[in-house]
PDB file of C-alpha atoms in Angstrom:
ATOM      1  CA  MET A  19       8.380 -14.770  -0.558  1.00 78.00           C
ATOM      2  CA  THR A  20       7.428 -14.038   3.027  1.00 91.00           C
ATOM      3  CA  VAL A  21       9.641 -11.429   4.665  1.00 96.00           C
ATOM      4  CA  ARG A  22      10.034 -11.273   8.436  1.00 96.00           C
ATOM      5  CA  PHE A  23      10.828  -8.025  10.195  1.00 97.00           C
ATOM      6  CA  GLY A  24      10.798  -8.111  13.972  1.00 97.00           C
ATOM      7  CA  ALA A  25       7.537  -9.664  15.123  1.00 97.00           C
ATOM      8  CA  VAL A  26       5.818  -9.132  11.768  1.00 98.00           C
ATOM      9  CA  THR A  27       5.730 -11.056   8.501  1.00 97.00           C
ATOM     10  CA  VAL A  28       4.932  -9.253   5.260  1.00 98.00           C
ATOM     11  CA  ASP A  29       3.983 -10.559   1.835  1.00 97.00           C
ATOM     12  CA  TRP A  30       3.661  -8.481  -1.319  1.00 97.00           C
ATOM     13  CA  LEU A  31       0.986 -10.156  -3.453  1.00 96.00           C
ATOM     14  CA  GLY A  32       1.016  -7.837  -6.478  1.00 95.00           C
ATOM     15  CA  LEU A  33       0.263  -4.171  -7.289  1.00 97.00           C
ATOM     16  CA  ALA A  34      -0.343  -2.603  -3.848  1.00 97.00           C
ATOM     17  CA  THR A  35      -1.690  -5.751  -2.184  1.00 98.00           C
ATOM     18  CA  ILE A  36       0.207  -6.325   1.050  1.00 98.00           C
ATOM     19  CA  ARG A  37      -0.408  -8.861   3.807  1.00 98.00           C
ATOM     20  CA  LEU A  38       0.920  -8.170   7.312  1.00 99.00           C
ATOM     21  CA  GLU A  39       0.739 -10.631  10.188  1.00 98.00           C
ATOM     22  CA  GLY A  40       1.914 -10.148  13.748  1.00 98.00           C
ATOM     23  CA  GLU A  41       3.190 -12.832  16.090  1.00 96.00           C
ATOM     24  CA  THR A  42       0.048 -12.357  18.162  1.00 93.00           C
ATOM     25  CA  GLY A  43      -2.039 -13.384  15.139  1.00 95.00           C
ATOM     26  CA  ALA A  44      -3.507 -10.130  13.805  1.00 97.00           C
ATOM     27  CA  VAL A  45      -3.684 -10.135   9.985  1.00 99.00           C
ATOM     28  CA  VAL A  46      -3.966  -6.935   7.954  1.00 99.00           C
ATOM     29  CA  TYR A  47      -4.412  -6.592   4.201  1.00 99.00           C
ATOM     30  CA  ILE A  48      -3.700  -3.373   2.347  1.00 99.00           C
ATOM     31  CA  ASP A  49      -5.365  -2.674  -1.018  1.00 99.00           C
ATOM     32  CA  PRO A  50      -6.343  -6.224  -2.019  1.00 98.00           C
ATOM     33  CA  GLY A  51      -6.708  -6.668  -5.775  1.00 96.00           C
ATOM     34  CA  PRO A  52      -8.072  -5.650  -8.126  1.00 94.00           C
ATOM     35  CA  GLU A  53      -9.015  -8.890  -9.841  1.00 92.00           C
ATOM     36  CA  ARG A  54      -8.729  -7.398 -13.336  1.00 90.00           C
ATOM     37  CA  TYR A  55      -4.937  -7.441 -12.964  1.00 91.00           C
ATOM     38  CA  GLY A  56      -4.819 -11.029 -11.751  1.00 92.00           C
ATOM     39  CA  VAL A  57      -3.877 -10.004  -8.228  1.00 94.00           C
ATOM     40  CA  LEU A  58      -4.846 -12.701  -5.701  1.00 95.00           C
ATOM     41  CA  GLU A  59      -5.677 -15.119  -8.516  1.00 93.00           C
ATOM     42  CA  GLY A  60      -6.123 -18.565  -6.994  1.00 93.00           C
ATOM     43  CA  ARG A  61      -6.063 -17.191  -3.450  1.00 95.00           C
ATOM     44  CA  GLU A  62      -9.011 -17.004  -1.064  1.00 96.00           C
ATOM     45  CA  PRO A  63      -7.435 -17.021   2.415  1.00 97.00           C
ATOM     46  CA  ARG A  64     -10.247 -15.119   4.159  1.00 98.00           C
ATOM     47  CA  ASP A  65      -7.994 -14.589   7.168  1.00 98.00           C
ATOM     48  CA  GLY A  66      -7.858 -10.781   7.314  1.00 99.00           C
ATOM     49  CA  ASP A  67      -8.941  -9.142  10.554  1.00 98.00           C
ATOM     50  CA  LEU A  68      -8.514  -5.682   9.033  1.00 99.00           C
ATOM     51  CA  VAL A  69      -8.607  -4.582   5.382  1.00 99.00           C
ATOM     52  CA  LEU A  70      -7.386  -1.135   4.327  1.00 99.00           C
ATOM     53  CA  VAL A  71      -8.289   0.473   0.979  1.00 99.00           C
ATOM     54  CA  SER A  72      -6.432   3.654   0.088  1.00 98.00           C
ATOM     55  CA  ASN A  73      -8.205   4.922  -3.053  1.00 97.00           C
ATOM     56  CA  GLY A  74     -10.828   4.167  -5.664  1.00 96.00           C
ATOM     57  CA  ASP A  75      -8.361   2.624  -8.113  1.00 95.00           C
ATOM     58  CA  HIS A  76      -7.653  -0.076  -5.539  1.00 97.00           C
ATOM     59  CA  TYR A  77     -11.232  -0.645  -4.381  1.00 98.00           C
ATOM     60  CA  ASP A  78     -12.374  -4.111  -5.434  1.00 97.00           C
ATOM     61  CA  PRO A  79     -15.176  -5.795  -3.470  1.00 98.00           C
ATOM     62  CA  ALA A  80     -14.408  -9.223  -4.958  1.00 97.00           C
ATOM     63  CA  SER A  81     -10.832  -9.052  -3.696  1.00 98.00           C
ATOM     64  CA  ILE A  82     -11.950  -7.832  -0.286  1.00 98.00           C
ATOM     65  CA  ARG A  83     -14.182 -10.897  -0.054  1.00 98.00           C
ATOM     66  CA  ARG A  84     -11.200 -13.096  -0.901  1.00 98.00           C
ATOM     67  CA  VAL A  85      -9.129 -11.889   2.045  1.00 99.00           C
ATOM     68  CA  ALA A  86     -11.520 -10.723   4.775  1.00 99.00           C
ATOM     69  CA  ARG A  87     -12.778 -12.822   7.667  1.00 98.00           C
ATOM     70  CA  GLU A  88     -16.521 -12.788   8.245  1.00 98.00           C
ATOM     71  CA  ASP A  89     -16.020 -10.469  11.219  1.00 98.00           C
ATOM     72  CA  ALA A  90     -13.400  -8.246   9.566  1.00 98.00           C
ATOM     73  CA  MET A  91     -13.266  -4.483   9.738  1.00 98.00           C
ATOM     74  CA  VAL A  92     -12.726  -2.681   6.437  1.00 99.00           C
ATOM     75  CA  LEU A  93     -11.416   0.882   6.337  1.00 99.00           C
ATOM     76  CA  VAL A  94     -11.805   2.747   3.040  1.00 99.00           C
ATOM     77  CA  HIS A  95     -10.820   6.264   2.103  1.00 99.00           C
ATOM     78  CA  GLU A  96     -13.727   8.673   2.342  1.00 98.00           C
ATOM     79  CA  SER A  97     -13.556   9.582  -1.364  1.00 97.00           C
ATOM     80  CA  ILE A  98     -14.247   6.092  -2.713  1.00 97.00           C
ATOM     81  CA  ASP A  99     -17.350   6.157  -4.923  1.00 97.00           C
ATOM     82  CA  ALA A 100     -18.296   2.786  -6.388  1.00 96.00           C
ATOM     83  CA  ASP A 101     -20.603   4.453  -8.924  1.00 92.00           C
ATOM     84  CA  ALA A 102     -17.572   6.129 -10.508  1.00 92.00           C
ATOM     85  CA  ILE A 103     -15.541   2.907 -10.875  1.00 93.00           C
ATOM     86  CA  ASP A 104     -16.015   0.833 -14.027  1.00 91.00           C
ATOM     87  CA  GLY A 105     -17.153  -2.705 -13.333  1.00 89.00           C
ATOM     88  CA  ILE A 106     -17.858  -2.106  -9.635  1.00 94.00           C
ATOM     89  CA  ASP A 107     -21.436  -2.329  -8.391  1.00 90.00           C
ATOM     90  CA  ASP A 108     -21.071  -2.716  -4.627  1.00 96.00           C
ATOM     91  CA  ARG A 109     -20.641   0.377  -2.484  1.00 97.00           C
ATOM     92  CA  PRO A 110     -18.432  -0.188   0.558  1.00 98.00           C
ATOM     93  CA  GLU A 111     -21.391   0.123   2.907  1.00 97.00           C
ATOM     94  CA  THR A 112     -23.153  -2.808   1.217  1.00 98.00           C
ATOM     95  CA  LEU A 113     -20.333  -5.240   1.985  1.00 98.00           C
ATOM     96  CA  PRO A 114     -20.984  -7.697   4.858  1.00 98.00           C
ATOM     97  CA  TYR A 115     -18.285  -6.289   7.134  1.00 98.00           C
ATOM     98  CA  ASP A 116     -17.807  -3.522   9.662  1.00 98.00           C
ATOM     99  CA  ILE A 117     -17.106  -0.622   7.272  1.00 98.00           C
ATOM    100  CA  GLU A 118     -15.571   2.709   8.221  1.00 98.00           C
ATOM    101  CA  ARG A 119     -14.539   5.612   5.997  1.00 98.00           C
ATOM    102  CA  VAL A 120     -11.376   7.509   6.893  1.00 98.00           C
ATOM    103  CA  GLY A 121      -9.816  10.804   5.891  1.00 98.00           C
ATOM    104  CA  ALA A 122      -6.233  11.491   4.933  1.00 95.00           C
ATOM    105  CA  ASP A 123      -4.830  12.803   8.207  1.00 95.00           C
ATOM    106  CA  GLU A 124      -6.174  10.721  11.064  1.00 98.00           C
ATOM    107  CA  SER A 125      -4.866   8.505  13.845  1.00 98.00           C
ATOM    108  CA  PHE A 126      -6.819   5.923  15.796  1.00 95.00           C
ATOM    109  CA  VAL A 127      -6.623   2.642  17.688  1.00 97.00           C
ATOM    110  CA  LEU A 128      -8.386  -0.573  16.681  1.00 96.00           C
ATOM    111  CA  GLY A 129      -7.923  -3.201  19.363  1.00 94.00           C
ATOM    112  CA  PRO A 130      -4.191  -4.012  19.491  1.00 94.00           C
ATOM    113  CA  LEU A 131      -3.437  -1.981  16.335  1.00 98.00           C
ATOM    114  CA  ASP A 132      -2.408   1.670  16.132  1.00 98.00           C
ATOM    115  CA  LEU A 133      -3.169   3.282  12.776  1.00 99.00           C
ATOM    116  CA  PHE A 134      -2.668   6.581  11.016  1.00 99.00           C
ATOM    117  CA  THR A 135      -3.434   7.960   7.581  1.00 99.00           C
ATOM    118  CA  THR A 136      -1.588  10.494   5.454  1.00 99.00           C
ATOM    119  CA  PRO A 137      -2.452  12.477   2.317  1.00 98.00           C
ATOM    120  CA  ALA A 138      -1.693  10.699  -0.965  1.00 98.00           C
ATOM    121  CA  HIS A 139      -1.729  12.622  -4.229  1.00 98.00           C
ATOM    122  CA  ASN A 140       0.271  13.845  -7.206  1.00 97.00           C
ATOM    123  CA  GLU A 141       1.255  17.498  -7.377  1.00 95.00           C
ATOM    124  CA  PRO A 142      -0.299  19.475 -10.270  1.00 94.00           C
ATOM    125  CA  ASP A 143       3.123  20.874 -11.179  1.00 92.00           C
ATOM    126  CA  GLY A 144       4.937  17.571 -10.639  1.00 91.00           C
ATOM    127  CA  PRO A 145       6.060  14.811 -13.000  1.00 92.00           C
ATOM    128  CA  HIS A 146       3.096  12.486 -12.471  1.00 94.00           C
ATOM    129  CA  THR A 147       0.386  14.127 -14.555  1.00 94.00           C
ATOM    130  CA  ASP A 148      -1.665  13.040 -17.555  1.00 93.00           C
ATOM    131  CA  ALA A 149      -1.562  14.356 -21.132  1.00 90.00           C
ATOM    132  CA  ASP A 150      -3.711  17.329 -20.106  1.00 91.00           C
ATOM    133  CA  GLY A 151      -1.368  18.239 -17.274  1.00 91.00           C
ATOM    134  CA  GLN A 152      -3.742  17.004 -14.578  1.00 94.00           C
ATOM    135  CA  PRO A 153      -2.418  14.912 -11.679  1.00 96.00           C
ATOM    136  CA  TYR A 154      -3.403  11.268 -11.921  1.00 94.00           C
ATOM    137  CA  HIS A 155      -4.344  11.320  -8.238  1.00 95.00           C
ATOM    138  CA  ARG A 156      -5.760  14.622  -7.068  1.00 96.00           C
ATOM    139  CA  GLU A 157      -5.545  15.859  -3.522  1.00 96.00           C
ATOM    140  CA  GLY A 158      -8.356  14.412  -1.432  1.00 96.00           C
ATOM    141  CA  GLU A 159      -8.769  11.281  -3.558  1.00 96.00           C
ATOM    142  CA  GLY A 160      -6.708   8.873  -1.468  1.00 98.00           C
ATOM    143  CA  CYS A 161      -4.550   8.260   1.558  1.00 99.00           C
ATOM    144  CA  GLY A 162      -1.569   6.365   2.865  1.00 99.00           C
ATOM    145  CA  PHE A 163      -1.875   3.945   5.773  1.00 99.00           C
ATOM    146  CA  GLY A 164       0.428   3.333   8.702  1.00 99.00           C
ATOM    147  CA  VAL A 165      -0.281   0.439  11.031  1.00 99.00           C
ATOM    148  CA  THR A 166       1.632  -0.699  14.099  1.00 99.00           C
ATOM    149  CA  ILE A 167       1.506  -4.441  14.732  1.00 98.00           C
ATOM    150  CA  ASP A 168       3.389  -5.974  17.654  1.00 98.00           C
ATOM    151  CA  GLY A 169       5.678  -2.971  17.889  1.00 98.00           C
ATOM    152  CA  VAL A 170       6.433  -2.700  14.154  1.00 98.00           C
ATOM    153  CA  THR A 171       5.082   0.316  12.259  1.00 99.00           C
ATOM    154  CA  ALA A 172       4.506  -0.537   8.590  1.00 99.00           C
ATOM    155  CA  TYR A 173       3.707   2.277   6.178  1.00 99.00           C
ATOM    156  CA  TRP A 174       2.215   2.250   2.672  1.00 99.00           C
ATOM    157  CA  PRO A 175       2.111   5.880   1.444  1.00 99.00           C
ATOM    158  CA  GLY A 176      -0.554   5.219  -1.179  1.00 98.00           C
ATOM    159  CA  ASP A 177      -0.607   6.275  -4.819  1.00 98.00           C
ATOM    160  CA  THR A 178       1.377   9.443  -4.331  1.00 98.00           C
ATOM    161  CA  ASP A 179       4.362  11.592  -5.075  1.00 98.00           C
ATOM    162  CA  ALA A 180       7.105  11.804  -2.469  1.00 98.00           C
ATOM    163  CA  HIS A 181       6.208  14.698  -0.145  1.00 98.00           C
ATOM    164  CA  SER A 182       8.272  16.512   2.448  1.00 97.00           C
ATOM    165  CA  PHE A 183       5.994  15.412   5.304  1.00 98.00           C
ATOM    166  CA  HIS A 184       6.936  11.789   4.611  1.00 98.00           C
ATOM    167  CA  GLU A 185      10.427  12.507   5.914  1.00 98.00           C
ATOM    168  CA  ASP A 186       9.063  13.287   9.389  1.00 98.00           C
ATOM    169  CA  LEU A 187       7.285   9.957   9.844  1.00 98.00           C
ATOM    170  CA  ALA A 188       8.654   7.379  12.280  1.00 98.00           C
ATOM    171  CA  VAL A 189       8.420   4.165  10.274  1.00 98.00           C
ATOM    172  CA  ASP A 190       9.997   0.735  10.772  1.00 99.00           C
ATOM    173  CA  LEU A 191       8.860  -0.968   7.561  1.00 99.00           C
ATOM    174  CA  PHE A 192       8.500   1.289   4.498  1.00 99.00           C
ATOM    175  CA  LEU A 193       6.436  -0.021   1.566  1.00 99.00           C
ATOM    176  CA  PRO A 194       6.846   2.582  -1.200  1.00 99.00           C
ATOM    177  CA  PRO A 195       5.436   2.460  -4.715  1.00 99.00           C
ATOM    178  CA  ILE A 196       8.267   2.523  -7.248  1.00 99.00           C
ATOM    179  CA  GLY A 197       6.561   2.044 -10.619  1.00 97.00           C
ATOM    180  CA  GLY A 198       6.374   5.699 -11.555  1.00 96.00           C
ATOM    181  CA  THR A 199       3.789   7.201 -13.954  1.00 96.00           C
ATOM    182  CA  TYR A 200       1.017   7.321 -11.323  1.00 96.00           C
ATOM    183  CA  THR A 201       3.279   7.414  -8.256  1.00 98.00           C
ATOM    184  CA  MET A 202       6.814   8.216  -7.205  1.00 98.00           C
ATOM    185  CA  ASP A 203       9.334   6.320  -9.315  1.00 98.00           C
ATOM    186  CA  ARG A 204      12.187   4.153  -8.097  1.00 98.00           C
ATOM    187  CA  ARG A 205      14.656   7.035  -7.907  1.00 98.00           C
ATOM    188  CA  GLU A 206      12.270   9.288  -5.983  1.00 98.00           C
ATOM    189  CA  ALA A 207      11.388   6.417  -3.658  1.00 99.00           C
ATOM    190  CA  ALA A 208      15.064   5.678  -2.994  1.00 99.00           C
ATOM    191  CA  VAL A 209      15.754   9.306  -2.067  1.00 99.00           C
ATOM    192  CA  LEU A 210      12.728   9.286   0.230  1.00 99.00           C
ATOM    193  CA  ALA A 211      13.786   6.021   1.872  1.00 99.00           C
ATOM    194  CA  ALA A 212      17.199   7.506   2.631  1.00 99.00           C
ATOM    195  CA  ALA A 213      15.546  10.540   4.229  1.00 99.00           C
ATOM    196  CA  MET A 214      13.120   8.457   6.308  1.00 99.00           C
ATOM    197  CA  ARG A 215      15.709   5.888   7.468  1.00 98.00           C
ATOM    198  CA  PRO A 216      13.295   3.008   8.164  1.00 99.00           C
ATOM    199  CA  GLY A 217      14.449  -0.330   9.495  1.00 98.00           C
ATOM    200  CA  LEU A 218      13.559  -2.026   6.212  1.00 99.00           C
ATOM    201  CA  VAL A 219      12.271  -1.038   2.766  1.00 99.00           C
ATOM    202  CA  LEU A 220      10.132  -3.357   0.644  1.00 99.00           C
ATOM    203  CA  PRO A 221       8.975  -1.788  -2.649  1.00 98.00           C
ATOM    204  CA  VAL A 222       5.536  -2.445  -4.146  1.00 98.00           C
ATOM    205  CA  HIS A 223       3.276  -1.129  -6.926  1.00 97.00           C
ATOM    206  CA  TYR A 224       5.353  -2.124  -9.936  1.00 97.00           C
ATOM    207  CA  GLU A 225       5.475  -4.871 -12.624  1.00 92.00           C
ATOM    208  CA  THR A 226       1.698  -5.400 -12.724  1.00 90.00           C
ATOM    209  CA  PHE A 227       1.174  -3.611 -16.062  1.00 94.00           C
ATOM    210  CA  ASP A 228       3.309  -1.773 -18.606  1.00 94.00           C
ATOM    211  CA  ALA A 229       2.914   1.747 -17.213  1.00 94.00           C
ATOM    212  CA  ILE A 230       4.534   0.751 -13.918  1.00 97.00           C
ATOM    213  CA  GLU A 231       7.340  -1.458 -15.187  1.00 96.00           C
ATOM    214  CA  THR A 232      10.647  -0.483 -13.580  1.00 97.00           C
ATOM    215  CA  ASP A 233      14.102  -1.786 -12.721  1.00 97.00           C
ATOM    216  CA  ALA A 234      13.510  -3.121  -9.227  1.00 97.00           C
ATOM    217  CA  ASP A 235      17.045  -4.483  -8.968  1.00 97.00           C
ATOM    218  CA  ALA A 236      18.407  -0.984  -9.563  1.00 98.00           C
ATOM    219  CA  PHE A 237      16.153   0.267  -6.767  1.00 98.00           C
ATOM    220  CA  VAL A 238      17.600  -2.324  -4.398  1.00 98.00           C
ATOM    221  CA  VAL A 239      21.149  -1.280  -5.241  1.00 98.00           C
ATOM    222  CA  ASP A 240      20.303   2.429  -4.931  1.00 98.00           C
ATOM    223  CA  VAL A 241      18.688   2.048  -1.504  1.00 98.00           C
ATOM    224  CA  ALA A 242      21.393  -0.288  -0.207  1.00 98.00           C
ATOM    225  CA  ASN A 243      24.095   2.146  -1.324  1.00 98.00           C
ATOM    226  CA  ARG A 244      22.372   4.809   0.776  1.00 98.00           C
ATOM    227  CA  GLY A 245      22.812   2.609   3.846  1.00 98.00           C
ATOM    228  CA  VAL A 246      19.180   1.552   4.225  1.00 98.00           C
ATOM    229  CA  PRO A 247      18.220  -2.145   4.546  1.00 98.00           C
ATOM    230  CA  VAL A 248      16.075  -3.256   1.619  1.00 98.00           C
ATOM    231  CA  VAL A 249      14.343  -6.437   0.505  1.00 97.00           C
ATOM    232  CA  LEU A 250      12.962  -7.160  -2.950  1.00 90.00           C
ATOM    233  CA  ASP A 251       9.930  -9.413  -3.278  1.00 86.00           C
ATOM    234  CA  SER A 252       8.856 -10.056  -6.872  1.00 69.00           C
ATOM    235  CA  ALA A 253       5.419 -11.307  -5.727  1.00 61.00           C
ATOM    236  CA  THR A 254       6.290 -14.620  -7.409  1.00 44.00           C
ATOM    237  CA  GLY A 255       8.096 -16.244  -4.515  1.00 39.00           C
ATOM    238  CA  GLU A 256      11.521 -14.960  -5.513  1.00 38.00           C
ATOM    239  CA  GLY A 257      13.332 -12.317  -3.535  1.00 38.00           C
ATOM    240  CA  GLU A 258      16.638 -10.902  -2.450  1.00 38.00           C
ATOM    241  CA  THR A 259      17.925  -8.631   0.274  1.00 39.00           C
ATOM    242  CA  GLU A 260      20.715  -6.107   0.568  1.00 40.00           C
TER     243      GLU A 260
END
């Protein structure tokens, strides 16, 4: 289901794969793929002017090739190391695009687009740690992305816990992960959405595999009851709003 918010359309395509398009024609993809989860299966639009990759878990050259125009710019987090990712052979710099690495607290302008990044990680003493008590996503291993298209600021916080700095961000379209385990869960995301007060919330990063299964309908009800507009896109063409 394509969701329209102001001058921007947004599609959730599975996991953290998000497509944003402005009325002026700019197309942005966030975290396309990876193919091993069936994300983007059967799709090769190759219409992306800008592709954003927030961490190594979401870096998939094959999926980038599916969505990027020949003259696309690709921004990847500075920590991404293809040699450390199973099944990935191509380093970002070998891809046939304009590649830039970004840190986790930057702001910059690319043509008509304003962008910023934020830290994305799990706290060592938080609920999203592995069996050894280590955070699934350590500090410095990823980022969130904010991008303003035609006056609408969309924000994907990355694979992360909910942090206090999130509450200070001015965001129109909030795209939180809600699957839990590796990120904030639906309850934490709902509390954060209420604190941020965006114009619209569209949850992502759930359903794709067992560890991030969650009750998305309950999230919709929770957020709506807090007085925040919310839309649910199941990435299958079905959706509902509150």
